Amino acid sequence: MAVYMGLLSCVAALTAWVVIADAKELSITTIKQEPYTMSKGSELEGYCIDLISELSRKLGFKYKLHQVKDNRYGSIDSSGNWNGMIGEVIRGEADLAVAPLTLTAVREQFVDMTTPFMQTGIAFILHKDAPSEESAFSFLSPFSTEMWIGVLIAFLLTGLCIYLVGRISPTEWAEPDTDEHSFTLLHSFWYITGALTLQGAGPHPKALSGRVVSAIWWVFAVLLLACYFGNFHSMLHSNSKRISIKSFEDLANQDVIDYGTVEAGSTMLFFKNSNNPVYRRIYEHMERKKSYVSSMEEGIRRTQEGNFAFIGEAVSLDLAVARHCKLTRSQEVISMRAYSIAAPLGSPLVKNLTNAILQLSESGELTYLRDKWWASSCMSADGAHVSEALLPYDLRSLFLLLGVGLGVGLLLALLELLSTARHQAKDGMKSCCSVLTSELKQRFGSRAESTEQDGSDKSKA
């Protein structure tokens, strides 16, 4: 029998007991693609080589490897004929196709495929120094969106806290009946804005509570500005510029760099048949620019040269990133799919191979092989740090300090008012609670209520 061997390396420690009835040497065809199948002198090695070795040991067959003649995985042409590995399996030139062969509905109609031995999806890779469109708001980049929202909330809460302290503290507003009050709501926000610019804006708080809130806000502002300018400087002088293209939508919405995928592959067919407007635009761009590549190796080479993004399957791209330290892969992965072994329709090998692959997965052998062949060689290479936008979590202690300071300031203001209320209650022979309630109404109630209360007190006298 001829076994078709492709790019993907599959390994395992299976314990299959089924033996192939025909014990003659099997012919396995494969595609050279790192790390699935590579040349080592006169021999082949890789993930798929390890996989077929384990499967042969478990199922008890011998095999002979050969590469697919046209170096393709397999697609159907306009006349209905298949090329690549799928074509060889259909024509009987190979009994199995072992490769990073994507399980698709079209292929399943013409060949039988085993249970997947690896899960993947579609992503893209870029050169780390690829040109990107500069944003008009790049000065906001040192902080993430969540961080800016957190700073805005902190600003609003601090302004409100300064206003409340100014109203509550008798030192700041000794006579609520008068309109003489330094810290109105507008002035409170103007005061903390001056602190953000390190200029200050008078008048300054006189009470202990107001000074505590003011001091905490100044500390917060100074440290926040230090973090902002430090990260901004790091981004400007970083050796590895941040890639602004992070998703397929970003890729489709720009025209600075070109992009493409392997011609006539399953990835190209996904974009061609997709109803998603973003993916359709990507396909139309590739058709218009004819930016397809003949193989993954060509796509990686063009990406390394710069000004090109190669779209492919995530596990294969992960290997390229692990080998070539100047490349980076997108975090977004779409169209989850799986790699399987293909066999002719009705082949008795499929069930046995499926059982063996499941055993390899359950024993952890597939994970071991993935770690073995996808080990990164960039760990000790170019350790240039790429600055990232700061998140609220990164400065959580600073926000916590501000929150504690605001709470302490409000508590001190209430204690100051309570102390004043106790003295007034003692002098006027009233209860402390009634005096405190009256003071709060005067400071936060309407002018009419205050006047009515004063008139009532005078009539009682």
GROMACS .gro file of C-alpha atoms in nm, residues 15 25 32 79 102 112 141 194 201 204 207 238 279 299 306 312 321 356 406 418 437 454:
model
   22
   15THR     CA    1  -0.111   0.092   2.176
   25GLU     CA    2   0.594  -0.227   0.253
   32LYS     CA    3   0.853   1.904   0.263
   79SER     CA    4  -1.292   1.978  -1.492
  102THR     CA    5  -0.726   2.036   0.651
  112ASP     CA    6  -1.218   0.922   0.403
  141SER     CA    7  -0.095   5.522   2.287
  194GLY     CA    8  -0.404   7.252   3.768
  201ALA     CA    9  -0.470   7.671   4.097
  204HIS     CA   10  -0.580   7.592   4.832
  207ALA     CA   11  -0.881   7.216   5.640
  238SER     CA   12   1.176   5.118   2.081
  279TYR     CA   13  -1.330   3.842   0.462
  299GLY     CA   14   0.484   3.340   0.195
  306GLY     CA   15   0.882   4.319   0.472
  312GLY     CA   16  -0.217   3.082   0.673
  321VAL     CA   17   0.748   3.288   1.437
  356ALA     CA   18  -0.445   0.495   1.725
  406LEU     CA   19  -1.031   6.018   4.907
  418LEU     CA   20  -1.926   6.625   6.394
  437THR     CA   21  -2.878   6.722   6.063
  454ASP     CA   22  -3.407   7.989   6.061
   0.00000   0.00000   0.00000
